[in-house]
Short mmCIF file of N, CA, C and O in Angstrom, two decimals:
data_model
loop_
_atom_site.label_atom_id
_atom_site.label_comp_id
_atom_site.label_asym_id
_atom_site.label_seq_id
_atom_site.Cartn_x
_atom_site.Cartn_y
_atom_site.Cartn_z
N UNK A 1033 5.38 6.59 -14.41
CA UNK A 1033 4.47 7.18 -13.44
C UNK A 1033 4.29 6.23 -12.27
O UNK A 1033 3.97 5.07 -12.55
N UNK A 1034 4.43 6.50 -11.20
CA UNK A 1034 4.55 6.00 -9.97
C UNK A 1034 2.73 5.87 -9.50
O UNK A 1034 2.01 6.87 -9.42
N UNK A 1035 2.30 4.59 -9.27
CA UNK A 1035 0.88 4.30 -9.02
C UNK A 1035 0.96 4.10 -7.26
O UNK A 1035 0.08 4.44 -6.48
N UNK A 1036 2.25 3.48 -6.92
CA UNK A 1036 1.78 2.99 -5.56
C UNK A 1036 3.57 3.49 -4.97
O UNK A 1036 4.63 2.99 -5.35
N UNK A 1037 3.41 4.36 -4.20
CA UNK A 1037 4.46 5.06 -3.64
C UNK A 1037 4.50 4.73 -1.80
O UNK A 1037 3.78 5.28 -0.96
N UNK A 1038 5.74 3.54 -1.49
CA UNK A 1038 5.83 3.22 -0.61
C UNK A 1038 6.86 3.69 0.26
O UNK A 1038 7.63 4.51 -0.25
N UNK A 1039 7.05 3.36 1.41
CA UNK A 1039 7.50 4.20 2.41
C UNK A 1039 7.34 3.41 3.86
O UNK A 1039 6.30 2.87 4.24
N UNK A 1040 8.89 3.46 4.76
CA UNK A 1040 8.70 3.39 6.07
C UNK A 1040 9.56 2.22 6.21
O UNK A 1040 9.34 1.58 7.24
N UNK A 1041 10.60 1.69 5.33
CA UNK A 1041 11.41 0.82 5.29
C UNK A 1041 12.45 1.07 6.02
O UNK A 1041 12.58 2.25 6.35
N UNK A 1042 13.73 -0.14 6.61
CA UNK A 1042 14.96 1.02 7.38
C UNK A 1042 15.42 -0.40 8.00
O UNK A 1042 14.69 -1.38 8.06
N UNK A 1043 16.33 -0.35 8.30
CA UNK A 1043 17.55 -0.54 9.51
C UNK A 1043 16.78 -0.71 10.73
O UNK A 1043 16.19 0.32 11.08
N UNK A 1044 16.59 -2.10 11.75
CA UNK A 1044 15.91 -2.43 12.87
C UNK A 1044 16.75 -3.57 13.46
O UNK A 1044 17.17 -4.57 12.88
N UNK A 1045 16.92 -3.17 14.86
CA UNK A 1045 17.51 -4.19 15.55
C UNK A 1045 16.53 -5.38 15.79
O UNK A 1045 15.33 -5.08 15.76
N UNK A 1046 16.84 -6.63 16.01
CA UNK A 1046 16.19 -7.52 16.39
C UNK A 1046 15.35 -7.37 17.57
O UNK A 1046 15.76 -7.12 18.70
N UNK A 1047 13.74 -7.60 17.08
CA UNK A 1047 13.05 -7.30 18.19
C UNK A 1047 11.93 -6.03 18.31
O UNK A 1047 10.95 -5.88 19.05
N UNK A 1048 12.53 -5.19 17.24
CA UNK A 1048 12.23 -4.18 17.26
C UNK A 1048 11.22 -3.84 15.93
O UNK A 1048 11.18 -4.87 15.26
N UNK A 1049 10.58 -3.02 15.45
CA UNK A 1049 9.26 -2.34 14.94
C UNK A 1049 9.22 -1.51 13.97
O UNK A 1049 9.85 -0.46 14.06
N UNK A 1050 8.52 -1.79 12.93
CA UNK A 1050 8.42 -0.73 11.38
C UNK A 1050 7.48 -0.88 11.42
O UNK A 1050 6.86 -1.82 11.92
N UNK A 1051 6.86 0.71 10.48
CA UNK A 1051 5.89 0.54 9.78
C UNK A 1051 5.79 0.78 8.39
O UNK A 1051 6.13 1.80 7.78
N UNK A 1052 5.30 -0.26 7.96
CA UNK A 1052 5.34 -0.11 6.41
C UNK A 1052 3.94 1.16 5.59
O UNK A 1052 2.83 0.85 6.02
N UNK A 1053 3.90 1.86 5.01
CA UNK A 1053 2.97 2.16 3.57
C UNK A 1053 3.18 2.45 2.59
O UNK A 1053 4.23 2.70 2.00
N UNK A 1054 1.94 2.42 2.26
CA UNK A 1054 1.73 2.43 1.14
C UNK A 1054 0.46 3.33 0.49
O UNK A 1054 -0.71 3.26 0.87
N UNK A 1055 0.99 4.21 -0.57
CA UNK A 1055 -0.39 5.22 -0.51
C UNK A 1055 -0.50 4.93 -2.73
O UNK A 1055 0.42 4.85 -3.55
N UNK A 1056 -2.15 4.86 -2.95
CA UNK A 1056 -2.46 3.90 -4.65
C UNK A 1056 -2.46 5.99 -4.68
O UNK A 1056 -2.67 6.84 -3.82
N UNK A 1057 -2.15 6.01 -6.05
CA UNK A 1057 -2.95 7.42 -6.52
C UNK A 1057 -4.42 6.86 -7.79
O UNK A 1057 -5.08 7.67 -8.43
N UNK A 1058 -4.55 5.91 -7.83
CA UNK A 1058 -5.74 5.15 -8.32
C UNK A 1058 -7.34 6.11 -7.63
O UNK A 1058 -7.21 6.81 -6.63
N UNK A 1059 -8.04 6.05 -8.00
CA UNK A 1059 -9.46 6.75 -7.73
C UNK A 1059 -10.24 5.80 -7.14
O UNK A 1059 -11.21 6.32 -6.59
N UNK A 1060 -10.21 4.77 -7.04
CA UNK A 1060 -10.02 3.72 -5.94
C UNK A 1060 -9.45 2.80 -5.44
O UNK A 1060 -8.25 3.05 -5.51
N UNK A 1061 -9.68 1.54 -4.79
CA UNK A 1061 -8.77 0.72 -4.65
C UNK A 1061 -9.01 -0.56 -4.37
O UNK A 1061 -9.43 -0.59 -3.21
N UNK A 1062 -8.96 -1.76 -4.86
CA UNK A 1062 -9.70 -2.98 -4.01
C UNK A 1062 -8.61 -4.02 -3.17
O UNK A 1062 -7.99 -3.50 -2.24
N UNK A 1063 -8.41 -5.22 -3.42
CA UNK A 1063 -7.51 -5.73 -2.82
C UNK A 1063 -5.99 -5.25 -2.92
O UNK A 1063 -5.36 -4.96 -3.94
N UNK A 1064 -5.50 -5.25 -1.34
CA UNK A 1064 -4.11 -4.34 -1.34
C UNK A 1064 -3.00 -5.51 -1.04
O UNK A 1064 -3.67 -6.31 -0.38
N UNK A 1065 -1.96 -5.95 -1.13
CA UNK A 1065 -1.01 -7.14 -0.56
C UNK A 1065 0.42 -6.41 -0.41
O UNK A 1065 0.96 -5.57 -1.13
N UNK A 1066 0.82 -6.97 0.67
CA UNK A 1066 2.31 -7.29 0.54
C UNK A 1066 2.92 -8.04 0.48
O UNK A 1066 2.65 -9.07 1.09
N UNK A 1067 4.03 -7.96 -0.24
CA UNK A 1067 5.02 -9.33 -0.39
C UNK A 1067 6.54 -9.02 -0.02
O UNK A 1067 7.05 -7.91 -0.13
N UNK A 1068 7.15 -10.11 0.42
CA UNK A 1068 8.89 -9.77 0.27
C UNK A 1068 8.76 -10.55 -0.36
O UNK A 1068 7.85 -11.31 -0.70
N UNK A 1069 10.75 -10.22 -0.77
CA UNK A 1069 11.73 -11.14 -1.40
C UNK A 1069 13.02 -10.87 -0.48
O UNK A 1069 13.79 -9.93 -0.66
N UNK A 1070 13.13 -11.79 0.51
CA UNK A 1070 14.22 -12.26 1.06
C UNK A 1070 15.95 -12.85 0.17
O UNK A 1070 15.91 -13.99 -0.30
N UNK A 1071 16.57 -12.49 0.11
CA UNK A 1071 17.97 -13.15 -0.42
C UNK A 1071 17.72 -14.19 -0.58
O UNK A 1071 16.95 -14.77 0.19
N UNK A 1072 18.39 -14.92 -1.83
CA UNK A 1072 18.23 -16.18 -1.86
C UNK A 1072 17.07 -16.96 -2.25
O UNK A 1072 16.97 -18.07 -2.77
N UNK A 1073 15.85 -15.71 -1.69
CA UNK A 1073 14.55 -16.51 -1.81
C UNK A 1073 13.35 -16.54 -2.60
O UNK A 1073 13.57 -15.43 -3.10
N UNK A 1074 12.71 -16.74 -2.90
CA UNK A 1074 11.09 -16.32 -3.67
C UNK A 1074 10.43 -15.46 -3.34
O UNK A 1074 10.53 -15.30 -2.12
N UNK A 1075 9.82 -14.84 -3.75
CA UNK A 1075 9.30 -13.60 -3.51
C UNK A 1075 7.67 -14.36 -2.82
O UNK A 1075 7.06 -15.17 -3.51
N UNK A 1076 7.15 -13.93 -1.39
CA UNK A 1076 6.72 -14.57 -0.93
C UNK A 1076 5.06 -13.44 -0.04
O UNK A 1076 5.07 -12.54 0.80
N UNK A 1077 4.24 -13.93 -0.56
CA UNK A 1077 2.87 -12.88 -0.36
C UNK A 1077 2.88 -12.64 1.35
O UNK A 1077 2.52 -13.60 2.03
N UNK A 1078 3.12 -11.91 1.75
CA UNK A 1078 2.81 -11.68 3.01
C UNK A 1078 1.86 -11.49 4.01
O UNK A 1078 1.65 -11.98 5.12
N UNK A 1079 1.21 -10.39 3.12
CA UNK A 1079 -0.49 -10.34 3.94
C UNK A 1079 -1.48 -9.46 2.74
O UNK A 1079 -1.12 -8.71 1.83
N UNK A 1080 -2.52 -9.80 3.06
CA UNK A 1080 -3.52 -9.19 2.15
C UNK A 1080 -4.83 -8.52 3.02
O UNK A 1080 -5.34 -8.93 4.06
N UNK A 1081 -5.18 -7.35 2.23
CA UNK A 1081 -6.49 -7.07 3.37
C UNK A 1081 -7.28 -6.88 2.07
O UNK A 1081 -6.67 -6.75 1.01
N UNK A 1082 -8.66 -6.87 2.13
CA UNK A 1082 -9.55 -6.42 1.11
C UNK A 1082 -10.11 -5.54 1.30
O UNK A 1082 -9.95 -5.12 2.45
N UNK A 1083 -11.13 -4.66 0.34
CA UNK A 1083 -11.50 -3.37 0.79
C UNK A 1083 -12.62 -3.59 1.95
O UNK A 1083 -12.82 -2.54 2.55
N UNK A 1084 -13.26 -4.47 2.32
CA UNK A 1084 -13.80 -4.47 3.28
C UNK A 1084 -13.33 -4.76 4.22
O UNK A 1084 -14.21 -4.77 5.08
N UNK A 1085 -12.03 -5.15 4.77
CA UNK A 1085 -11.11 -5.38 5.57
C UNK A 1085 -10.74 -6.51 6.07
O UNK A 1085 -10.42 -6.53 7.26
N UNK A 1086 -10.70 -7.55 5.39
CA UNK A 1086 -10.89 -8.90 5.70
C UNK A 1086 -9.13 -9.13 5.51
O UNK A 1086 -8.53 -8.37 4.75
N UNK A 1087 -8.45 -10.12 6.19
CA UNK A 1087 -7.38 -10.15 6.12
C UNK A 1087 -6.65 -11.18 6.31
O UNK A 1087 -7.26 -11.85 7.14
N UNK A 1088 -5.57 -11.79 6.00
CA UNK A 1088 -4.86 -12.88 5.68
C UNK A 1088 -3.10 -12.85 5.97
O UNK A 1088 -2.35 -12.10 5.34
N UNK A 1089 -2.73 -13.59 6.79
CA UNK A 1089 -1.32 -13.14 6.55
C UNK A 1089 -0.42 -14.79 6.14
O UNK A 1089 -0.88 -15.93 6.13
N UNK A 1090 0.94 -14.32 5.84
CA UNK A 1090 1.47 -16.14 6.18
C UNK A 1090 1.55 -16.32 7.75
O UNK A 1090 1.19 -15.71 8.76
N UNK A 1091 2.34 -17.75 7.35
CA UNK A 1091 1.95 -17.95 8.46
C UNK A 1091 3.40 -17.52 9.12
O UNK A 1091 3.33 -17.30 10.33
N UNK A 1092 4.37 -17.41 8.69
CA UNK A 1092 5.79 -16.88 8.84
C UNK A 1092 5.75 -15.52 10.05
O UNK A 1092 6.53 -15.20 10.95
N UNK A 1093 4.50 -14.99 9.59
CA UNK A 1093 3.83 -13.10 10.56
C UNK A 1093 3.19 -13.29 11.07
O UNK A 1093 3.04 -12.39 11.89
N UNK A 1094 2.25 -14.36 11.23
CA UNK A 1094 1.01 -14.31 12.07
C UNK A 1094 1.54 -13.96 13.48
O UNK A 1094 2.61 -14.39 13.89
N UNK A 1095 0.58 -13.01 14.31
CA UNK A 1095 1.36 -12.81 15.70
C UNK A 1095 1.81 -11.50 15.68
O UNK A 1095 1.54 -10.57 16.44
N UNK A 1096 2.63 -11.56 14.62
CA UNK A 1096 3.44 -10.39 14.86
C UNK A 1096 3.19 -9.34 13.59
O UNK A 1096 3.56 -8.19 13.81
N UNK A 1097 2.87 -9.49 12.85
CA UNK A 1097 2.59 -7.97 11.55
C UNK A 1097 1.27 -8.24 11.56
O UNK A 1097 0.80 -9.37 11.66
N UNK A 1098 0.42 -6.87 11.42
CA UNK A 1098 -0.76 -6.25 11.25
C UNK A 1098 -0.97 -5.64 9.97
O UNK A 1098 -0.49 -4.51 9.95
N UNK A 1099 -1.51 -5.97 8.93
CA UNK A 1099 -2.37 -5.05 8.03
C UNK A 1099 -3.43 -4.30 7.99
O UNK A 1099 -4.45 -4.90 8.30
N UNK A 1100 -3.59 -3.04 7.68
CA UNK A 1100 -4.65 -2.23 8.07
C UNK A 1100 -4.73 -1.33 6.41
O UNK A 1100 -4.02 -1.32 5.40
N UNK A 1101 -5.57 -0.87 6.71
CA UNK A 1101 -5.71 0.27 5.67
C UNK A 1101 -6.95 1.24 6.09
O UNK A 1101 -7.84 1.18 6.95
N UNK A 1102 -6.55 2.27 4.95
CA UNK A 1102 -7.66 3.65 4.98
C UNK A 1102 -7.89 3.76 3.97
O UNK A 1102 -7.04 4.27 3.24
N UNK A 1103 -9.22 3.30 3.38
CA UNK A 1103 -10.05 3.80 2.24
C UNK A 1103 -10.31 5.24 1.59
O UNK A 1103 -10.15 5.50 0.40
N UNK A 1104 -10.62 5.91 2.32
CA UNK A 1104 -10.17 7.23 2.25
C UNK A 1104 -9.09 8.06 1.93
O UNK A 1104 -9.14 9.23 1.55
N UNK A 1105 -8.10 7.33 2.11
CA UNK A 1105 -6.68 7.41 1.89
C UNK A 1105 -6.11 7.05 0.84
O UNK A 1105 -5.24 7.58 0.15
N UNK A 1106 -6.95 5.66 0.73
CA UNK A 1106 -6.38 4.55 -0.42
C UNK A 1106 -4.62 4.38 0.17
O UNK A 1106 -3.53 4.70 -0.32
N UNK A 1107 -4.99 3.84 1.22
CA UNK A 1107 -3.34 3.66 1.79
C UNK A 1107 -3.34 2.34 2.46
O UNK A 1107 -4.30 2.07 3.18
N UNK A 1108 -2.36 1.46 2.29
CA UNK A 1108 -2.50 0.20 2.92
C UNK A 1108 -1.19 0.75 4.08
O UNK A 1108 -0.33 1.63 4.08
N UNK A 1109 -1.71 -0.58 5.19
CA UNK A 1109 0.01 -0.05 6.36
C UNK A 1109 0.21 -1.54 6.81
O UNK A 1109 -0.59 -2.46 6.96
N UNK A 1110 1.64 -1.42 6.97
CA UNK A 1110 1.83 -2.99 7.48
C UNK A 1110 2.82 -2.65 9.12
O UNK A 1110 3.94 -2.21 9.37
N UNK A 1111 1.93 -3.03 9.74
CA UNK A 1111 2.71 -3.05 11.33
C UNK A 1111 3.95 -4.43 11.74
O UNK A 1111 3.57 -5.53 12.14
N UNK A 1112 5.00 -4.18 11.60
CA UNK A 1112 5.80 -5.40 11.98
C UNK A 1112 6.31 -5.17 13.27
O UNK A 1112 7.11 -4.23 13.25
N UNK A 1113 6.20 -5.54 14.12
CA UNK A 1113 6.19 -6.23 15.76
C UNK A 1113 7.30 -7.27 15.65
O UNK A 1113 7.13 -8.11 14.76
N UNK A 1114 8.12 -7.34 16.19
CA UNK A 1114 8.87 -8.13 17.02
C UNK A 1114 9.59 -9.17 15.76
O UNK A 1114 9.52 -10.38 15.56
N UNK A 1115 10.36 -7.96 15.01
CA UNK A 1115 11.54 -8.55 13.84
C UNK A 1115 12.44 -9.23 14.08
O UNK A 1115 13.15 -9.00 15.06
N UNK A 1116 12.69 -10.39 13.16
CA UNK A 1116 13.76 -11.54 13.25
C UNK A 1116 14.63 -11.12 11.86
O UNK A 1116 14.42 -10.55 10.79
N UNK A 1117 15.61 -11.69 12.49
CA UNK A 1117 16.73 -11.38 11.31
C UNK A 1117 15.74 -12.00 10.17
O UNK A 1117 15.11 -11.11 9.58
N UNK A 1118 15.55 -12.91 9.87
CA UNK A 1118 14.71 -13.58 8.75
C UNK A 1118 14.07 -12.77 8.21
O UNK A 1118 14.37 -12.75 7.02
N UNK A 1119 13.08 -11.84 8.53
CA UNK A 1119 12.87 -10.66 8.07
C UNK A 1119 12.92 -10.03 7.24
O UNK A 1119 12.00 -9.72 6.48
N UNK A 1120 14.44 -9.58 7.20
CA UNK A 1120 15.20 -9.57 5.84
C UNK A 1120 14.91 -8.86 4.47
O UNK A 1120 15.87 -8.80 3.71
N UNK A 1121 13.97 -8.41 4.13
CA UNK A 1121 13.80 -8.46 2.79
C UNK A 1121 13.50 -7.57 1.80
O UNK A 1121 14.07 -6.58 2.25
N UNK A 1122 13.00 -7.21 0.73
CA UNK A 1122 12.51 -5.95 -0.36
C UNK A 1122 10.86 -6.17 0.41
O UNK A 1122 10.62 -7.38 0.37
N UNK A 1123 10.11 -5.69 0.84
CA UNK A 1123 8.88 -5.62 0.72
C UNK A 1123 8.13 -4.80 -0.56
O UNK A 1123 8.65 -3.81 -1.09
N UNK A 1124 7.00 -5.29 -0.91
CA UNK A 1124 7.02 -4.53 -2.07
C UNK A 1124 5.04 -4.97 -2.11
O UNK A 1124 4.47 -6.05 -1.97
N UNK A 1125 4.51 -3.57 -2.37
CA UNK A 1125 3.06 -3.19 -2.02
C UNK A 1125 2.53 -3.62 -3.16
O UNK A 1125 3.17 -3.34 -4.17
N UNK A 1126 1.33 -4.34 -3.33
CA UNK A 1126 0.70 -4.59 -4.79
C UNK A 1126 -0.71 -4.45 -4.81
O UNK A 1126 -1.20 -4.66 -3.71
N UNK A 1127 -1.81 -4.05 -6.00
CA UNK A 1127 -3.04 -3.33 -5.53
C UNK A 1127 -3.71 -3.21 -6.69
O UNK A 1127 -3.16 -2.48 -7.51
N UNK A 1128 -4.70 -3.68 -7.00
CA UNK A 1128 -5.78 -2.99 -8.28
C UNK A 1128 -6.36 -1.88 -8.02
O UNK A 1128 -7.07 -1.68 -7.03
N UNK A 1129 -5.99 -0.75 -9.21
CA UNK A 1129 -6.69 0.42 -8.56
C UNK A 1129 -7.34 0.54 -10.00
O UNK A 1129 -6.98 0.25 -11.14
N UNK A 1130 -8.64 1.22 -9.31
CA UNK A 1130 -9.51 1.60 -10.51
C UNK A 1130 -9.04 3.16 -11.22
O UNK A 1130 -8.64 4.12 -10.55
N UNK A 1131 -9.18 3.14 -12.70
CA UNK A 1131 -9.04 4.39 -13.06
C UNK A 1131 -10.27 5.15 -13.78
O UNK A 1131 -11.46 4.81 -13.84
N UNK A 1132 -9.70 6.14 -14.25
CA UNK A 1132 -11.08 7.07 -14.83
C UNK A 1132 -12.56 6.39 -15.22
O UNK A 1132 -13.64 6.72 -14.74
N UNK A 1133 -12.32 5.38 -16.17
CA UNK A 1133 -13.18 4.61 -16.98
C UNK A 1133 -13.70 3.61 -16.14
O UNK A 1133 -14.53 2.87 -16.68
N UNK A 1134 -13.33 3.29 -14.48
CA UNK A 1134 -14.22 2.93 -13.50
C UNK A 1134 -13.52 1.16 -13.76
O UNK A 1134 -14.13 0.14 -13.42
N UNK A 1135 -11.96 1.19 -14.51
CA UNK A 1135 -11.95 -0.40 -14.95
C UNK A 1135 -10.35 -0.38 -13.67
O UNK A 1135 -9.58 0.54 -13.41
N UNK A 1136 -10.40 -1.75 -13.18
CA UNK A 1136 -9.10 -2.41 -12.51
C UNK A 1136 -7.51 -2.41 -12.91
O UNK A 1136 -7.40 -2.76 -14.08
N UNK A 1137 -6.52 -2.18 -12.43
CA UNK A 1137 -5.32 -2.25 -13.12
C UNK A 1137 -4.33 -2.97 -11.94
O UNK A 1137 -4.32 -2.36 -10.87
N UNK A 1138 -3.72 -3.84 -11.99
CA UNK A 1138 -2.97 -4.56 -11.08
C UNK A 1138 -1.46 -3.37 -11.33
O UNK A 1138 -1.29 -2.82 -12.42
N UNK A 1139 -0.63 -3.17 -10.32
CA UNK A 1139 0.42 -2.23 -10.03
C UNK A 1139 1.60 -3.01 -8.68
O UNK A 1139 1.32 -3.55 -7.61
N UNK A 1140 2.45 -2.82 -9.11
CA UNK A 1140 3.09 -3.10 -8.22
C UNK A 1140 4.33 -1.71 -7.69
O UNK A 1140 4.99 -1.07 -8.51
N UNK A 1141 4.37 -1.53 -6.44
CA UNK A 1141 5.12 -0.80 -5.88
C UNK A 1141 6.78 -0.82 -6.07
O UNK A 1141 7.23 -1.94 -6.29
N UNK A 1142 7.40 -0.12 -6.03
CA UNK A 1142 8.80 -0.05 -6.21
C UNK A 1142 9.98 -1.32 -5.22
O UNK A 1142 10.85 -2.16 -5.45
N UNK A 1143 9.43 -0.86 -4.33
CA UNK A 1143 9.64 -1.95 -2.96
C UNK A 1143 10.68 -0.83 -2.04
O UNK A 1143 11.14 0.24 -2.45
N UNK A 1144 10.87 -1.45 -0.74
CA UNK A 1144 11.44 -0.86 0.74
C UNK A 1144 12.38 -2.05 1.21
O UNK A 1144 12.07 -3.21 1.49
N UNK A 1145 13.62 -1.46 1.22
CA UNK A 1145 14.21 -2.24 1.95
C UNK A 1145 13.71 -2.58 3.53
O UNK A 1145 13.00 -1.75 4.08
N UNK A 1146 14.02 -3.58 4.12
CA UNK A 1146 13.84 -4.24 5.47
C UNK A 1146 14.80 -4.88 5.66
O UNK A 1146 15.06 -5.72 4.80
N UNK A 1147 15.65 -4.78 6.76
CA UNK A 1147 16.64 -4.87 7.26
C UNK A 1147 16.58 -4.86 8.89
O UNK A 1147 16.33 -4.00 9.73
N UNK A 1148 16.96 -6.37 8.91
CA UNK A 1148 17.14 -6.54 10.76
C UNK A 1148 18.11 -7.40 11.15
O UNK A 1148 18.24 -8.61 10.98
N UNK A 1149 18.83 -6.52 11.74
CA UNK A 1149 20.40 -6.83 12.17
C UNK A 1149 20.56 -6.44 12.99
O UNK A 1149 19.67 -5.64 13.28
N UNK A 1150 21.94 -6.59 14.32
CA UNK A 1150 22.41 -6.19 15.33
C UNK A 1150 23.90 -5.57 14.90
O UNK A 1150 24.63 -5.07 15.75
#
């Protein structure tokens, strides 16, 4: 069963702009993150927002990707601005969502390719 169903991954020339989401089917939702895994590399936390919207990115994005979300939605979105090949990677959405019994469950998303090349 699919908890966190992501979307908006693709093929981008250098320079150029995605948007990532991510939508919990959880009955709520508290802290949302993204992470890649670049080739070669560690799988590496990217940005985090909390449900009150407080937010964190590395420092690799600062500048250039935006995290946002809709509570209402229970949807996290990741804005990437001005892609470098480095880039590169599986992004992949992660999230405690509450279920029936009102208790937390950590989930991780399938992941989206990201891809930036000329």
């Amino acid at each position: 069963q699919v908890q966190l169903a992501e979307s908006g991954g693709g093929l981008v020339q250098p320079g150029g702009s995605l948007r990532l989401s991510c939508v919990a089917s959880g009955i709520r939702v508290r802290d949302m993150r993204w992470y890649r895994r670049a080739p070669g590399k560690q799988r590496e936390l990217v940005a985090t927002i909390t449900r009150g919207g407080s937010t964190t990115y590395a420092d690799s994005v600062k500048g250039r990707f935006t995290i946002s979300r809709d509570n209402a939605k229970n949807t996290v979105y990741l804005q990437m601005n001005s892609l470098k090949p480095e880039d590169t990677a599986v992004f992949y959405c992660n999230a405690d969502l509450m279920d029936s019994a009102y208790l937390f469950h950590n989930y991780w998303g399938q992941g989206t390719q990201v891809t930036v090349s000329s």
